[in-house]
PDB file of C-alpha atoms in Angstrom:
ATOM      1  CA  UNK A   1     -11.194  -5.854 -12.225  1.00 74.00           C
ATOM      2  CA  UNK A   2      -9.634  -2.818 -10.640  1.00 90.00           C
ATOM      3  CA  UNK A   3      -8.335  -1.279  -7.434  1.00 94.00           C
ATOM      4  CA  UNK A   4      -9.237   2.102  -6.062  1.00 96.00           C
ATOM      5  CA  UNK A   5      -7.244   3.920  -3.384  1.00 97.00           C
ATOM      6  CA  UNK A   6      -8.369   6.739  -1.143  1.00 97.00           C
ATOM      7  CA  UNK A   7      -7.389   8.433   2.087  1.00 98.00           C
ATOM      8  CA  UNK A   8      -4.375  10.437   1.049  1.00 97.00           C
ATOM      9  CA  UNK A   9      -3.887  14.024   2.110  1.00 97.00           C
ATOM     10  CA  UNK A  10      -1.571  16.562   3.673  1.00 98.00           C
ATOM     11  CA  UNK A  11      -0.405  16.224   7.254  1.00 98.00           C
ATOM     12  CA  UNK A  12       2.340  17.575   9.449  1.00 98.00           C
ATOM     13  CA  UNK A  13       5.254  15.443  10.546  1.00 98.00           C
ATOM     14  CA  UNK A  14       4.236  13.134  13.358  1.00 98.00           C
ATOM     15  CA  UNK A  15       0.686  12.875  12.096  1.00 98.00           C
ATOM     16  CA  UNK A  16      -1.294   9.877  10.895  1.00 98.00           C
ATOM     17  CA  UNK A  17      -3.286   8.830   7.864  1.00 98.00           C
ATOM     18  CA  UNK A  18      -5.183   5.722   6.857  1.00 98.00           C
ATOM     19  CA  UNK A  19      -5.169   4.705   3.223  1.00 98.00           C
ATOM     20  CA  UNK A  20      -7.827   2.400   1.807  1.00 98.00           C
ATOM     21  CA  UNK A  21      -7.827   0.258  -1.298  1.00 96.00           C
ATOM     22  CA  UNK A  22     -11.073  -1.279  -2.488  1.00 94.00           C
ATOM     23  CA  UNK A  23     -10.948  -4.216  -4.878  1.00 90.00           C
ATOM     24  CA  UNK A  24     -13.676  -4.399  -7.477  1.00 89.00           C
ATOM     25  CA  UNK A  25     -14.373  -7.503  -9.478  1.00 83.00           C
ATOM     26  CA  UNK A  26     -12.497 -10.248  -7.672  1.00 70.00           C
ATOM     27  CA  UNK A  27     -11.918 -11.935  -4.328  1.00 70.00           C
ATOM     28  CA  UNK A  28      -8.721 -10.153  -3.440  1.00 68.00           C
ATOM     29  CA  UNK A  29      -8.263 -12.214  -0.280  1.00 70.00           C
ATOM     30  CA  UNK A  30      -6.864 -14.943  -2.548  1.00 79.00           C
ATOM     31  CA  UNK A  31      -4.079 -12.681  -3.764  1.00 87.00           C
ATOM     32  CA  UNK A  32      -1.063 -10.934  -2.422  1.00 92.00           C
ATOM     33  CA  UNK A  33      -1.889  -7.293  -1.852  1.00 93.00           C
ATOM     34  CA  UNK A  34       0.802  -4.688  -1.615  1.00 95.00           C
ATOM     35  CA  UNK A  35       1.253  -1.009  -0.955  1.00 98.00           C
ATOM     36  CA  UNK A  36       3.886   0.824  -2.980  1.00 98.00           C
ATOM     37  CA  UNK A  37       4.908   4.448  -3.184  1.00 98.00           C
ATOM     38  CA  UNK A  38       6.654   6.700  -5.628  1.00 98.00           C
ATOM     39  CA  UNK A  39       8.169  10.057  -4.830  1.00 97.00           C
ATOM     40  CA  UNK A  40       8.979  12.585  -7.566  1.00 92.00           C
ATOM     41  CA  UNK A  41      12.158  11.633  -9.373  1.00 95.00           C
ATOM     42  CA  UNK A  42      12.395   8.278  -7.617  1.00 97.00           C
ATOM     43  CA  UNK A  43      11.519   4.724  -8.522  1.00 97.00           C
ATOM     44  CA  UNK A  44       8.417   3.051  -7.196  1.00 97.00           C
ATOM     45  CA  UNK A  45       9.211   1.123  -4.031  1.00 97.00           C
ATOM     46  CA  UNK A  46       7.463  -1.438  -1.898  1.00 97.00           C
ATOM     47  CA  UNK A  47       6.036  -0.361   1.445  1.00 98.00           C
ATOM     48  CA  UNK A  48       4.111  -3.345   2.810  1.00 98.00           C
ATOM     49  CA  UNK A  49       2.575  -6.609   1.645  1.00 97.00           C
ATOM     50  CA  UNK A  50      -0.247  -8.839   2.882  1.00 95.00           C
ATOM     51  CA  UNK A  51      -0.385 -12.346   1.477  1.00 92.00           C
ATOM     52  CA  UNK A  52      -3.306 -14.746   1.160  1.00 89.00           C
ATOM     53  CA  UNK A  53      -2.273 -16.493   4.418  1.00 91.00           C
ATOM     54  CA  UNK A  54      -2.400 -13.236   6.332  1.00 91.00           C
ATOM     55  CA  UNK A  55       1.372 -12.786   6.564  1.00 95.00           C
ATOM     56  CA  UNK A  56       2.627  -9.232   6.466  1.00 97.00           C
ATOM     57  CA  UNK A  57       5.958  -7.710   5.507  1.00 97.00           C
ATOM     58  CA  UNK A  58       7.228  -4.175   5.766  1.00 98.00           C
ATOM     59  CA  UNK A  59      10.003  -2.198   4.183  1.00 98.00           C
ATOM     60  CA  UNK A  60      12.635  -1.095   6.673  1.00 97.00           C
ATOM     61  CA  UNK A  61      11.847   2.649   6.496  1.00 97.00           C
ATOM     62  CA  UNK A  62       8.263   2.081   7.656  1.00 98.00           C
ATOM     63  CA  UNK A  63       8.648  -0.738  10.169  1.00 98.00           C
ATOM     64  CA  UNK A  64       7.074   0.125  13.481  1.00 97.00           C
ATOM     65  CA  UNK A  65       5.168   3.071  11.992  1.00 98.00           C
ATOM     66  CA  UNK A  66       2.927   1.592   9.286  1.00 98.00           C
ATOM     67  CA  UNK A  67       0.472  -1.292   9.568  1.00 98.00           C
ATOM     68  CA  UNK A  68      -1.132  -3.129   6.661  1.00 98.00           C
ATOM     69  CA  UNK A  69      -4.459  -4.840   7.227  1.00 96.00           C
ATOM     70  CA  UNK A  70      -7.487  -5.960   5.308  1.00 92.00           C
ATOM     71  CA  UNK A  71     -11.212  -6.344   5.811  1.00 90.00           C
ATOM     72  CA  UNK A  72     -12.398  -9.293   3.745  1.00 84.00           C
ATOM     73  CA  UNK A  73     -16.049  -8.442   4.241  1.00 86.00           C
ATOM     74  CA  UNK A  74     -15.443  -5.082   2.585  1.00 86.00           C
ATOM     75  CA  UNK A  75     -12.845  -6.238   0.051  1.00 88.00           C
ATOM     76  CA  UNK A  76     -10.692  -3.443   1.396  1.00 92.00           C
ATOM     77  CA  UNK A  77      -6.988  -3.201   2.122  1.00 94.00           C
ATOM     78  CA  UNK A  78      -5.715  -0.583   4.539  1.00 97.00           C
ATOM     79  CA  UNK A  79      -2.424   1.095   5.298  1.00 98.00           C
ATOM     80  CA  UNK A  80      -2.357   2.751   8.707  1.00 98.00           C
ATOM     81  CA  UNK A  81       0.468   5.275   8.767  1.00 98.00           C
ATOM     82  CA  UNK A  82       1.639   6.778  12.046  1.00 98.00           C
ATOM     83  CA  UNK A  83       4.543   9.038  12.975  1.00 98.00           C
ATOM     84  CA  UNK A  84       4.698  10.295   9.418  1.00 98.00           C
ATOM     85  CA  UNK A  85       7.887  11.925   8.207  1.00 98.00           C
ATOM     86  CA  UNK A  86       8.527  14.319   5.320  1.00 97.00           C
ATOM     87  CA  UNK A  87      10.374  11.506   3.531  1.00 97.00           C
ATOM     88  CA  UNK A  88       7.103   9.541   3.440  1.00 98.00           C
ATOM     89  CA  UNK A  89       5.784  12.082   0.941  1.00 98.00           C
ATOM     90  CA  UNK A  90       4.863  10.169  -2.219  1.00 98.00           C
ATOM     91  CA  UNK A  91       2.005   8.869  -4.273  1.00 98.00           C
ATOM     92  CA  UNK A  92       0.842   5.610  -2.735  1.00 98.00           C
ATOM     93  CA  UNK A  93      -0.479   2.751  -4.819  1.00 98.00           C
ATOM     94  CA  UNK A  94      -2.040  -0.573  -4.005  1.00 96.00           C
ATOM     95  CA  UNK A  95      -1.344  -3.562  -6.185  1.00 95.00           C
ATOM     96  CA  UNK A  96      -2.379  -7.187  -6.451  1.00 93.00           C
ATOM     97  CA  UNK A  97      -0.830 -10.352  -7.803  1.00 92.00           C
ATOM     98  CA  UNK A  98      -0.617 -14.051  -7.067  1.00 90.00           C
ATOM     99  CA  UNK A  99       2.511 -13.814  -4.931  1.00 90.00           C
ATOM    100  CA  UNK A 100       4.210 -11.212  -2.835  1.00 93.00           C
ATOM    101  CA  UNK A 101       7.415  -9.589  -4.005  1.00 94.00           C
ATOM    102  CA  UNK A 102       9.000  -6.202  -3.543  1.00 94.00           C
ATOM    103  CA  UNK A 103       9.264  -5.703  -7.310  1.00 94.00           C
ATOM    104  CA  UNK A 104       6.542  -3.473  -8.792  1.00 95.00           C
ATOM    105  CA  UNK A 105       7.039  -4.974 -12.234  1.00 94.00           C
ATOM    106  CA  UNK A 106       5.708  -8.307 -10.997  1.00 94.00           C
ATOM    107  CA  UNK A 107       2.300  -6.957 -10.030  1.00 93.00           C
ATOM    108  CA  UNK A 108      -0.405  -7.098 -12.681  1.00 90.00           C
ATOM    109  CA  UNK A 109      -3.124  -4.964 -11.154  1.00 92.00           C
ATOM    110  CA  UNK A 110      -2.695  -1.416  -9.866  1.00 95.00           C
ATOM    111  CA  UNK A 111      -4.829   1.358  -8.522  1.00 96.00           C
ATOM    112  CA  UNK A 112      -4.539   4.958  -9.670  1.00 96.00           C
ATOM    113  CA  UNK A 113      -2.743   6.085  -6.510  1.00 97.00           C
ATOM    114  CA  UNK A 114      -3.399   8.561  -3.747  1.00 98.00           C
ATOM    115  CA  UNK A 115      -1.100  11.423  -2.786  1.00 98.00           C
ATOM    116  CA  UNK A 116       0.399  11.697   0.691  1.00 98.00           C
ATOM    117  CA  UNK A 117       2.237  14.896   1.591  1.00 98.00           C
ATOM    118  CA  UNK A 118       3.994  15.304   4.941  1.00 98.00           C
ATOM    119  CA  UNK A 119       5.264  18.731   5.899  1.00 98.00           C
ATOM    120  CA  UNK A 120       7.942  19.439   8.477  1.00 95.00           C
TER     121      UNK A 120
END
């Protein structure tokens, strides 16, 4: 059972990226799926969550700019990021657990991360 992210890259401020997270080995639609990020020298923080009922939540810094979605047929979670800012620069991780929280320590399954760099 593991998660694999992709889609990171380098963009200029105002640009867009779409991150993907493929779940291998389990029916992730039964879990809470979350996107987290960690910038150098900072703690890992929650970005967005998608629970098993289809409810979504967003951290304040990304509200209105990022959208979390999933494609059950492809076992894939997405993070659509628009109007990117330099402060969005971080390594982005997807994670899965039975319930949604903003606390990384409560998630049991993590991907390896994908780097997003936004230049001004």
